[in-house]
């Protein structure tokens, strides 16, 4: 299906000449799959909480059952949705460049479900809610006794179990963060897709690219703190703009 969206020849040339492309994604890339972003009012049951009030070790210590149940609700929600055309367009981009680095702030695992990571591992800056770890020793736990107690307890040390995600006030996995900044400073083109560009240190990644005179493309229906500094700003939903970009670059790619 021919897209009516037009991109500047200058931007398309940037992609055609790029050897290494980096894409940073945020919750906006999953929005069209039906996963609420952090900025949207949390839907229904969770409307009365702000994510920052739930996604922190303090919140977990204060009410472990509430935090565990929020993540269980998100796991169930993610399990019930599918990757959207924006995720699939990123899978196509991964096939098309000699080097491609996908860095995500999302913990929903939808990039991997779409097929991203086949050639280059997806860098998960903030973990993945499909993995569970012990709150005491941080070790991943694959299975545990479901005895009705929530959160469940670690089979090794009986500590409380928690999702393997990075909470506010927690350090990001150093290997992932180092790889992300290295890619941002060494690539030919940096895309920031579906993120409010507010949460550090992820929000500094596009500025790492700009500091190295690397062109930055922002894809977001709304303005962000990055918009005034980005080389190109494509205002619209990722689920439409990313497939249109693939179509414009490789017309024969069909319904990518
Ligand atoms: C740390 C995992 C060191 C959990 C997340 C003051 C100043 C600066 C920094 C700080 C500060 N005070 C504290 C800090 C540090 C803090 C921070 O940055 N706070 C912010 C709020 C100011 N950062 C941290 O704590 C980090 N750790 O710094 O460690 C340290 C150690 C000890 C003590 C001190 C410091 C850890 C941050 C990671 C937190 N975990 N997620 C979970 O998911 O439950 S963050 C979470 O929110 C996301 O992962 C993401 O990173 C972040 C923001 O979400 P976005 O992805 O951007 O989504 P958002 O909803 O915000 O925006 C959606 C966007 O999509 C919008 O722009 C919208 O327009 C757009 N959109 C909507 N629809 C579409 C779309 N775009 C495209 N298409 C569409 N269809």
mmCIF file of C-alpha atoms and ligand atoms in Angstrom:
data_model
loop_
_atom_site.group_PDB
_atom_site.id
_atom_site.type_symbol
_atom_site.label_atom_id
_atom_site.label_comp_id
_atom_site.label_asym_id
_atom_site.label_seq_id
_atom_site.Cartn_x
_atom_site.Cartn_y
_atom_site.Cartn_z
ATOM 1 C CA UNK A 1 0.000 0.000 0.000
ATOM 2 C CA UNK A 2 1.557 3.289 -1.178
ATOM 3 C CA UNK A 3 2.001 5.664 1.779
ATOM 4 C CA UNK A 4 0.966 9.311 1.364
ATOM 5 C CA UNK A 5 3.720 10.360 3.774
ATOM 6 C CA UNK A 6 6.621 12.157 2.108
ATOM 7 C CA UNK A 7 10.173 12.450 3.496
ATOM 8 C CA UNK A 8 12.791 14.982 2.462
ATOM 9 C CA UNK A 9 15.329 13.720 -0.072
ATOM 10 C CA UNK A 10 18.022 14.919 2.326
ATOM 11 C CA UNK A 11 16.714 12.620 5.083
ATOM 12 C CA UNK A 12 16.368 9.648 2.738
ATOM 13 C CA UNK A 13 19.950 10.245 1.574
ATOM 14 C CA UNK A 14 21.105 10.122 5.218
ATOM 15 C CA UNK A 15 19.621 6.622 5.484
ATOM 16 C CA UNK A 16 20.990 5.515 2.113
ATOM 17 C CA UNK A 17 24.500 6.583 3.080
ATOM 18 C CA UNK A 18 24.352 5.192 6.642
ATOM 19 C CA UNK A 19 26.397 2.146 7.563
ATOM 20 C CA UNK A 20 25.461 2.038 11.277
ATOM 21 C CA UNK A 21 21.984 3.137 12.395
ATOM 22 C CA UNK A 22 20.972 3.388 16.072
ATOM 23 C CA UNK A 23 17.338 3.505 17.217
ATOM 24 C CA UNK A 24 16.303 4.417 20.779
ATOM 25 C CA UNK A 25 12.679 3.545 21.585
ATOM 26 C CA UNK A 26 10.330 4.456 24.413
ATOM 27 C CA UNK A 27 6.789 3.580 25.410
ATOM 28 C CA UNK A 28 5.354 5.427 22.394
ATOM 29 C CA UNK A 29 6.474 2.632 20.063
ATOM 30 C CA UNK A 30 4.193 0.213 21.962
ATOM 31 C CA UNK A 31 1.287 2.659 22.247
ATOM 32 C CA UNK A 32 -0.317 1.463 18.994
ATOM 33 C CA UNK A 33 -0.198 -2.083 20.323
ATOM 34 C CA UNK A 34 -2.480 -0.942 23.148
ATOM 35 C CA UNK A 35 0.155 -0.645 25.895
ATOM 36 C CA UNK A 36 -0.370 2.639 27.835
ATOM 37 C CA UNK A 37 2.641 4.937 27.947
ATOM 38 C CA UNK A 38 3.964 6.367 31.200
ATOM 39 C CA UNK A 39 2.657 9.834 30.261
ATOM 40 C CA UNK A 40 -0.850 8.610 29.466
ATOM 41 C CA UNK A 41 -3.118 8.472 32.473
ATOM 42 C CA UNK A 42 -2.746 4.900 33.650
ATOM 43 C CA UNK A 43 -5.876 3.070 32.589
ATOM 44 C CA UNK A 44 -8.612 1.853 34.907
ATOM 45 C CA UNK A 45 -7.488 0.153 38.086
ATOM 46 C CA UNK A 46 -4.117 1.906 38.126
ATOM 47 C CA UNK A 47 -5.413 5.394 37.249
ATOM 48 C CA UNK A 48 -4.865 6.592 40.805
ATOM 49 C CA UNK A 49 -1.130 5.840 40.775
ATOM 50 C CA UNK A 50 1.717 7.616 38.980
ATOM 51 C CA UNK A 51 4.304 5.148 37.579
ATOM 52 C CA UNK A 52 7.056 6.875 39.545
ATOM 53 C CA UNK A 53 5.071 5.960 42.694
ATOM 54 C CA UNK A 54 5.095 2.282 41.753
ATOM 55 C CA UNK A 55 8.370 1.773 39.857
ATOM 56 C CA UNK A 56 10.799 2.234 42.752
ATOM 57 C CA UNK A 57 12.414 0.129 45.500
ATOM 58 C CA UNK A 58 10.777 2.398 48.085
ATOM 59 C CA UNK A 59 7.332 1.667 46.643
ATOM 60 C CA UNK A 60 8.128 -2.057 46.700
ATOM 61 C CA UNK A 61 9.321 -1.956 50.314
ATOM 62 C CA UNK A 62 6.252 0.074 51.262
ATOM 63 C CA UNK A 63 3.743 -2.223 49.529
ATOM 64 C CA UNK A 64 5.352 -5.214 47.807
ATOM 65 C CA UNK A 65 2.010 -6.818 46.959
ATOM 66 C CA UNK A 66 0.720 -3.643 45.200
ATOM 67 C CA UNK A 67 3.870 -3.308 43.086
ATOM 68 C CA UNK A 68 3.939 -7.027 42.271
ATOM 69 C CA UNK A 69 0.275 -6.893 41.178
ATOM 70 C CA UNK A 70 0.924 -3.807 38.980
ATOM 71 C CA UNK A 71 3.625 -5.706 37.130
ATOM 72 C CA UNK A 72 1.466 -8.857 36.947
ATOM 73 C CA UNK A 73 -1.270 -6.705 35.370
ATOM 74 C CA UNK A 74 1.263 -5.293 32.875
ATOM 75 C CA UNK A 75 2.586 -8.789 32.064
ATOM 76 C CA UNK A 76 -0.964 -9.979 31.362
ATOM 77 C CA UNK A 77 -1.666 -6.876 29.251
ATOM 78 C CA UNK A 78 1.519 -7.318 27.196
ATOM 79 C CA UNK A 79 0.761 -11.031 26.741
ATOM 80 C CA UNK A 80 -2.645 -10.052 25.288
ATOM 81 C CA UNK A 81 -1.335 -7.561 22.679
ATOM 82 C CA UNK A 82 0.776 -7.899 19.531
ATOM 83 C CA UNK A 83 3.708 -5.983 18.077
ATOM 84 C CA UNK A 84 2.475 -3.210 15.780
ATOM 85 C CA UNK A 85 3.689 -2.053 12.305
ATOM 86 C CA UNK A 86 6.198 0.248 14.026
ATOM 87 C CA UNK A 87 7.879 -2.737 15.723
ATOM 88 C CA UNK A 88 7.819 -4.658 12.429
ATOM 89 C CA UNK A 89 9.375 -1.751 10.498
ATOM 90 C CA UNK A 90 12.269 -1.777 12.982
ATOM 91 C CA UNK A 91 12.767 -5.493 12.259
ATOM 92 C CA UNK A 92 13.036 -4.540 8.571
ATOM 93 C CA UNK A 93 15.541 -1.774 9.317
ATOM 94 C CA UNK A 94 17.703 -4.261 11.247
ATOM 95 C CA UNK A 95 18.023 -6.324 8.039
ATOM 96 C CA UNK A 96 18.999 -3.383 5.851
ATOM 97 C CA UNK A 97 22.144 -1.852 7.351
ATOM 98 C CA UNK A 98 25.608 -3.346 7.885
ATOM 99 C CA UNK A 99 25.288 -2.451 11.566
ATOM 100 C CA UNK A 100 22.049 -1.737 13.462
ATOM 101 C CA UNK A 101 21.638 -1.086 17.196
ATOM 102 C CA UNK A 102 18.190 -1.102 18.786
ATOM 103 C CA UNK A 103 18.204 0.396 22.282
ATOM 104 C CA UNK A 104 14.922 0.272 24.187
ATOM 105 C CA UNK A 105 13.662 1.778 27.422
ATOM 106 C CA UNK A 106 10.641 -0.487 27.216
ATOM 107 C CA UNK A 107 10.333 -3.566 29.398
ATOM 108 C CA UNK A 108 7.488 -5.185 27.416
ATOM 109 C CA UNK A 109 9.632 -7.409 25.183
ATOM 110 C CA UNK A 110 7.534 -6.500 22.111
ATOM 111 C CA UNK A 111 10.619 -5.736 20.002
ATOM 112 C CA UNK A 112 11.894 -9.290 20.452
ATOM 113 C CA UNK A 113 8.397 -10.715 19.845
ATOM 114 C CA UNK A 114 8.313 -8.747 16.553
ATOM 115 C CA UNK A 115 11.631 -10.302 15.505
ATOM 116 C CA UNK A 116 14.147 -7.624 16.498
ATOM 117 C CA UNK A 117 17.444 -9.035 17.757
ATOM 118 C CA UNK A 118 17.907 -11.614 14.980
ATOM 119 C CA UNK A 119 21.167 -9.995 13.761
ATOM 120 C CA UNK A 120 22.066 -7.654 16.637
ATOM 121 C CA UNK A 121 20.943 -8.114 20.261
ATOM 122 C CA UNK A 122 18.327 -5.651 21.506
ATOM 123 C CA UNK A 123 19.818 -3.455 24.253
ATOM 124 C CA UNK A 124 17.269 -3.383 27.106
ATOM 125 C CA UNK A 125 18.262 -0.395 29.245
ATOM 126 C CA UNK A 126 15.517 -0.913 31.812
ATOM 127 C CA UNK A 127 15.208 -4.699 31.931
ATOM 128 C CA UNK A 128 12.242 -6.825 30.980
ATOM 129 C CA UNK A 129 9.073 -7.507 32.959
ATOM 130 C CA UNK A 130 8.960 -11.079 31.657
ATOM 131 C CA UNK A 131 11.996 -11.834 33.856
ATOM 132 C CA UNK A 132 11.739 -12.145 37.651
ATOM 133 C CA UNK A 133 14.534 -11.812 40.194
ATOM 134 C CA UNK A 134 15.061 -12.026 43.944
ATOM 135 C CA UNK A 135 14.781 -8.635 45.673
ATOM 136 C CA UNK A 136 17.500 -9.713 48.143
ATOM 137 C CA UNK A 137 20.263 -11.071 45.918
ATOM 138 C CA UNK A 138 19.230 -9.844 42.465
ATOM 139 C CA UNK A 139 19.537 -13.319 40.949
ATOM 140 C CA UNK A 140 17.077 -14.284 38.209
ATOM 141 C CA UNK A 141 14.452 -16.825 39.350
ATOM 142 C CA UNK A 142 12.833 -19.028 36.702
ATOM 143 C CA UNK A 143 10.248 -20.808 38.863
ATOM 144 C CA UNK A 144 8.822 -20.583 42.349
ATOM 145 C CA UNK A 145 6.058 -22.058 44.521
ATOM 146 C CA UNK A 146 2.695 -20.442 43.834
ATOM 147 C CA UNK A 147 1.232 -20.738 47.313
ATOM 148 C CA UNK A 148 -1.031 -17.718 46.958
ATOM 149 C CA UNK A 149 1.359 -15.371 48.799
ATOM 150 C CA UNK A 150 2.123 -12.220 46.723
ATOM 151 C CA UNK A 151 4.866 -11.364 45.951
ATOM 152 C CA UNK A 152 6.059 -14.982 45.758
ATOM 153 C CA UNK A 153 9.262 -15.886 47.597
ATOM 154 C CA UNK A 154 12.707 -16.839 46.294
ATOM 155 C CA UNK A 155 13.170 -20.630 46.385
ATOM 156 C CA UNK A 156 16.809 -20.106 47.421
ATOM 157 C CA UNK A 157 16.652 -17.527 50.185
ATOM 158 C CA UNK A 158 12.919 -16.886 50.738
ATOM 159 C CA UNK A 159 13.416 -13.224 49.851
ATOM 160 C CA UNK A 160 10.592 -11.455 48.013
ATOM 161 C CA UNK A 161 10.518 -11.791 44.217
ATOM 162 C CA UNK A 162 10.351 -8.694 41.962
ATOM 163 C CA UNK A 163 10.340 -7.982 38.220
ATOM 164 C CA UNK A 164 13.765 -7.750 36.565
ATOM 165 C CA UNK A 165 13.294 -4.106 35.622
ATOM 166 C CA UNK A 166 15.269 -0.964 36.558
ATOM 167 C CA UNK A 167 13.277 1.167 39.005
ATOM 168 C CA UNK A 168 13.679 4.915 39.571
ATOM 169 C CA UNK A 169 16.734 5.450 41.735
ATOM 170 C CA UNK A 170 18.318 2.165 40.585
ATOM 171 C CA UNK A 171 21.388 1.865 38.412
ATOM 172 C CA UNK A 172 20.974 0.678 34.840
ATOM 173 C CA UNK A 173 22.813 -2.507 33.804
ATOM 174 C CA UNK A 174 26.304 -1.139 33.133
ATOM 175 C CA UNK A 175 27.025 -3.384 30.125
ATOM 176 C CA UNK A 176 23.815 -2.299 28.384
ATOM 177 C CA UNK A 177 24.372 1.364 29.201
ATOM 178 C CA UNK A 178 27.996 1.311 28.024
ATOM 179 C CA UNK A 179 27.009 -0.419 24.774
ATOM 180 C CA UNK A 180 24.222 2.117 24.213
ATOM 181 C CA UNK A 181 26.480 5.151 24.656
ATOM 182 C CA UNK A 182 29.219 3.584 22.527
ATOM 183 C CA UNK A 183 26.732 2.981 19.694
ATOM 184 C CA UNK A 184 25.234 6.472 20.023
ATOM 185 C CA UNK A 185 28.680 8.024 19.596
ATOM 186 C CA UNK A 186 29.840 5.776 16.764
ATOM 187 C CA UNK A 187 26.830 5.538 14.453
ATOM 188 C CA UNK A 188 25.988 7.457 11.267
ATOM 189 C CA UNK A 189 22.333 8.120 12.107
ATOM 190 C CA UNK A 190 20.430 8.137 15.436
ATOM 191 C CA UNK A 191 16.635 7.763 15.692
ATOM 192 C CA UNK A 192 14.709 8.633 18.880
ATOM 193 C CA UNK A 193 11.287 7.007 18.569
ATOM 194 C CA UNK A 194 8.314 7.278 20.937
ATOM 195 C CA UNK A 195 10.052 8.641 24.001
ATOM 196 C CA UNK A 196 9.409 11.755 26.036
ATOM 197 C CA UNK A 197 13.214 12.100 26.346
ATOM 198 C CA UNK A 198 12.889 12.932 30.048
ATOM 199 C CA UNK A 199 14.295 9.979 31.977
ATOM 200 C CA UNK A 200 18.044 9.819 32.536
ATOM 201 C CA UNK A 201 20.467 8.432 31.638
ATOM 202 C CA UNK A 202 18.603 7.174 28.507
ATOM 203 C CA UNK A 203 17.562 10.731 27.628
ATOM 204 C CA UNK A 204 21.236 11.672 27.174
ATOM 205 C CA UNK A 205 21.779 9.173 24.360
ATOM 206 C CA UNK A 206 20.589 11.421 21.491
ATOM 207 C CA UNK A 207 22.734 14.234 22.874
ATOM 208 C CA UNK A 208 25.741 11.895 22.743
ATOM 209 C CA UNK A 209 25.058 11.516 19.010
ATOM 210 C CA UNK A 210 24.562 15.272 18.502
ATOM 211 C CA UNK A 211 27.861 15.955 20.297
ATOM 212 C CA UNK A 212 29.550 13.734 17.699
ATOM 213 C CA UNK A 213 27.852 15.653 14.853
ATOM 214 C CA UNK A 214 25.690 12.597 14.106
ATOM 215 C CA UNK A 215 22.251 13.480 12.656
ATOM 216 C CA UNK A 216 19.356 12.769 15.047
ATOM 217 C CA UNK A 217 15.825 11.994 13.831
ATOM 218 C CA UNK A 218 12.947 12.244 16.295
ATOM 219 C CA UNK A 219 9.690 10.381 15.641
ATOM 220 C CA UNK A 220 6.928 11.441 18.008
ATOM 221 C CA UNK A 221 3.423 12.913 17.574
ATOM 222 C CA UNK A 222 4.272 15.419 20.329
ATOM 223 C CA UNK A 223 7.197 17.781 20.967
ATOM 224 C CA UNK A 224 9.812 16.775 23.554
ATOM 225 C CA UNK A 225 12.932 18.446 25.042
ATOM 226 C CA UNK A 226 14.859 16.873 22.156
ATOM 227 C CA UNK A 227 12.665 18.311 19.377
ATOM 228 C CA UNK A 228 14.337 21.729 19.165
ATOM 229 C CA UNK A 229 17.786 20.146 18.856
ATOM 230 C CA UNK A 230 17.065 17.155 16.634
ATOM 231 C CA UNK A 231 18.292 17.332 13.044
ATOM 232 C CA UNK A 232 14.956 16.059 11.760
ATOM 233 C CA UNK A 233 11.592 15.923 13.567
ATOM 234 C CA UNK A 234 8.919 13.643 12.096
ATOM 235 C CA UNK A 235 5.683 14.478 13.910
ATOM 236 C CA UNK A 236 3.397 11.479 13.926
ATOM 237 C CA UNK A 237 2.843 7.972 15.224
ATOM 238 C CA UNK A 238 5.674 5.460 14.931
ATOM 239 C CA UNK A 239 3.250 2.829 13.623
ATOM 240 C CA UNK A 240 2.698 4.973 10.522
ATOM 241 C CA UNK A 241 5.995 6.843 10.056
ATOM 242 C CA UNK A 242 8.371 3.884 10.429
ATOM 243 C CA UNK A 243 6.601 1.700 7.837
ATOM 244 C CA UNK A 244 6.340 4.723 5.516
ATOM 245 C CA UNK A 245 10.086 5.291 5.901
ATOM 246 C CA UNK A 246 10.837 1.659 5.020
ATOM 247 C CA UNK A 247 8.503 1.946 2.030
ATOM 248 C CA UNK A 248 10.197 5.174 0.859
ATOM 249 C CA UNK A 249 13.687 3.653 1.176
ATOM 250 C CA UNK A 250 12.905 0.239 -0.280
ATOM 251 C CA UNK A 251 9.698 0.554 -2.372
ATOM 252 C CA UNK A 252 9.821 -3.113 -3.371
ATOM 253 C CA UNK A 253 9.644 -4.159 0.306
ATOM 254 C CA UNK A 254 5.864 -4.529 0.022
ATOM 255 C CA UNK A 255 3.732 -4.256 3.156
ATOM 256 C CA UNK A 256 6.649 -4.085 5.581
HETATM 257 C C1 LIG B 1 19.449 6.367 37.802
HETATM 258 C C2 LIG B 1 11.354 0.561 33.868
HETATM 259 C C3 LIG B 1 21.460 6.519 39.036
HETATM 260 C C4 LIG B 1 10.370 0.286 34.961
HETATM 261 C C5 LIG B 1 11.763 2.960 33.891
HETATM 262 C C6 LIG B 1 16.412 14.828 38.419
HETATM 263 C C7 LIG B 1 16.967 15.189 37.207
HETATM 264 C C8 LIG B 1 17.473 14.224 36.343
HETATM 265 C C9 LIG B 1 17.429 12.865 36.678
HETATM 266 C C10 LIG B 1 16.852 12.541 37.876
HETATM 267 C C11 LIG B 1 16.355 13.494 38.747
HETATM 268 N N1 LIG B 1 15.874 12.852 39.824
HETATM 269 C C12 LIG B 1 16.059 11.519 39.675
HETATM 270 C C13 LIG B 1 16.666 11.336 38.508
HETATM 271 C C14 LIG B 1 17.073 10.074 37.932
HETATM 272 C C15 LIG B 1 15.855 9.384 37.328
HETATM 273 C C16 LIG B 1 15.133 10.248 36.325
HETATM 274 O O1 LIG B 1 15.599 10.423 35.211
HETATM 275 N N2 LIG B 1 13.979 10.784 36.736
HETATM 276 C C17 LIG B 1 13.200 11.618 35.830
HETATM 277 C C18 LIG B 1 11.716 11.368 36.102
HETATM 278 C C19 LIG B 1 13.580 13.073 36.051
HETATM 279 N N3 LIG B 1 16.433 8.243 36.667
HETATM 280 C C20 LIG B 1 16.623 7.117 37.370
HETATM 281 O O2 LIG B 1 16.268 6.965 38.513
HETATM 282 C C21 LIG B 1 17.384 6.025 36.634
HETATM 283 N N4 LIG B 1 18.450 5.559 37.472
HETATM 284 O O3 LIG B 1 19.506 7.534 37.510
HETATM 285 O O4 LIG B 1 20.411 5.711 38.540
HETATM 286 C C22 LIG B 1 21.073 6.779 40.451
HETATM 287 C C23 LIG B 1 21.185 5.746 41.345
HETATM 288 C C24 LIG B 1 20.871 5.995 42.673
HETATM 289 C C25 LIG B 1 20.392 7.254 43.076
HETATM 290 C C26 LIG B 1 20.230 8.282 42.127
HETATM 291 C C27 LIG B 1 20.581 8.053 40.798
HETATM 292 C C28 LIG B 1 16.462 4.857 36.347
HETATM 293 C C29 LIG B 1 15.446 5.266 35.313
HETATM 294 C C30 LIG B 1 14.687 4.020 34.833
HETATM 295 C C31 LIG B 1 13.351 3.945 35.492
HETATM 296 N N5 LIG B 1 12.587 2.836 34.891
HETATM 297 N N6 LIG B 1 11.146 1.903 33.336
HETATM 298 C C32 LIG B 1 8.978 0.116 34.430
HETATM 299 O O5 LIG B 1 8.781 0.158 33.208
HETATM 300 O O6 LIG B 1 8.076 -0.106 35.266
HETATM 301 S S1 LIG B 1 11.516 4.491 33.233
HETATM 302 C C33 LIG B 1 10.182 4.506 32.189
HETATM 303 O O7 LIG B 1 9.787 5.842 31.996
HETATM 304 C C34 LIG B 1 10.491 4.065 30.796
HETATM 305 O O8 LIG B 1 11.326 2.956 30.766
HETATM 306 C C35 LIG B 1 11.102 5.266 30.149
HETATM 307 O O9 LIG B 1 12.484 5.259 30.278
HETATM 308 C C36 LIG B 1 10.601 6.377 30.991
HETATM 309 C C37 LIG B 1 9.849 7.415 30.197
HETATM 310 O O10 LIG B 1 8.930 6.752 29.486
HETATM 311 P P1 LIG B 1 8.935 6.859 27.846
HETATM 312 O O11 LIG B 1 9.370 5.555 27.330
HETATM 313 O O12 LIG B 1 9.622 8.053 27.341
HETATM 314 O O13 LIG B 1 7.459 6.991 27.710
HETATM 315 P P2 LIG B 1 6.644 8.221 28.114
HETATM 316 O O14 LIG B 1 5.340 7.702 28.528
HETATM 317 O O15 LIG B 1 7.417 9.108 29.027
HETATM 318 O O16 LIG B 1 6.504 8.993 26.757
HETATM 319 C C38 LIG B 1 5.876 8.333 25.693
HETATM 320 C C39 LIG B 1 6.211 9.163 24.485
HETATM 321 O O17 LIG B 1 5.654 8.503 23.355
HETATM 322 C C40 LIG B 1 5.605 10.554 24.536
HETATM 323 O O18 LIG B 1 6.577 11.488 24.132
HETATM 324 C C41 LIG B 1 4.475 10.483 23.517
HETATM 325 O O19 LIG B 1 4.301 11.709 22.832
HETATM 326 C C42 LIG B 1 5.011 9.443 22.565
HETATM 327 N N7 LIG B 1 3.994 8.703 21.818
HETATM 328 C C43 LIG B 1 2.713 8.428 22.175
HETATM 329 N N8 LIG B 1 2.124 7.686 21.192
HETATM 330 C C44 LIG B 1 3.071 7.494 20.224
HETATM 331 C C45 LIG B 1 4.258 8.131 20.618
HETATM 332 N N9 LIG B 1 5.367 8.128 19.870
HETATM 333 C C46 LIG B 1 5.312 7.477 18.695
HETATM 334 N N10 LIG B 1 4.218 6.836 18.244
HETATM 335 C C47 LIG B 1 3.087 6.828 18.983
HETATM 336 N N11 LIG B 1 1.982 6.193 18.523
#
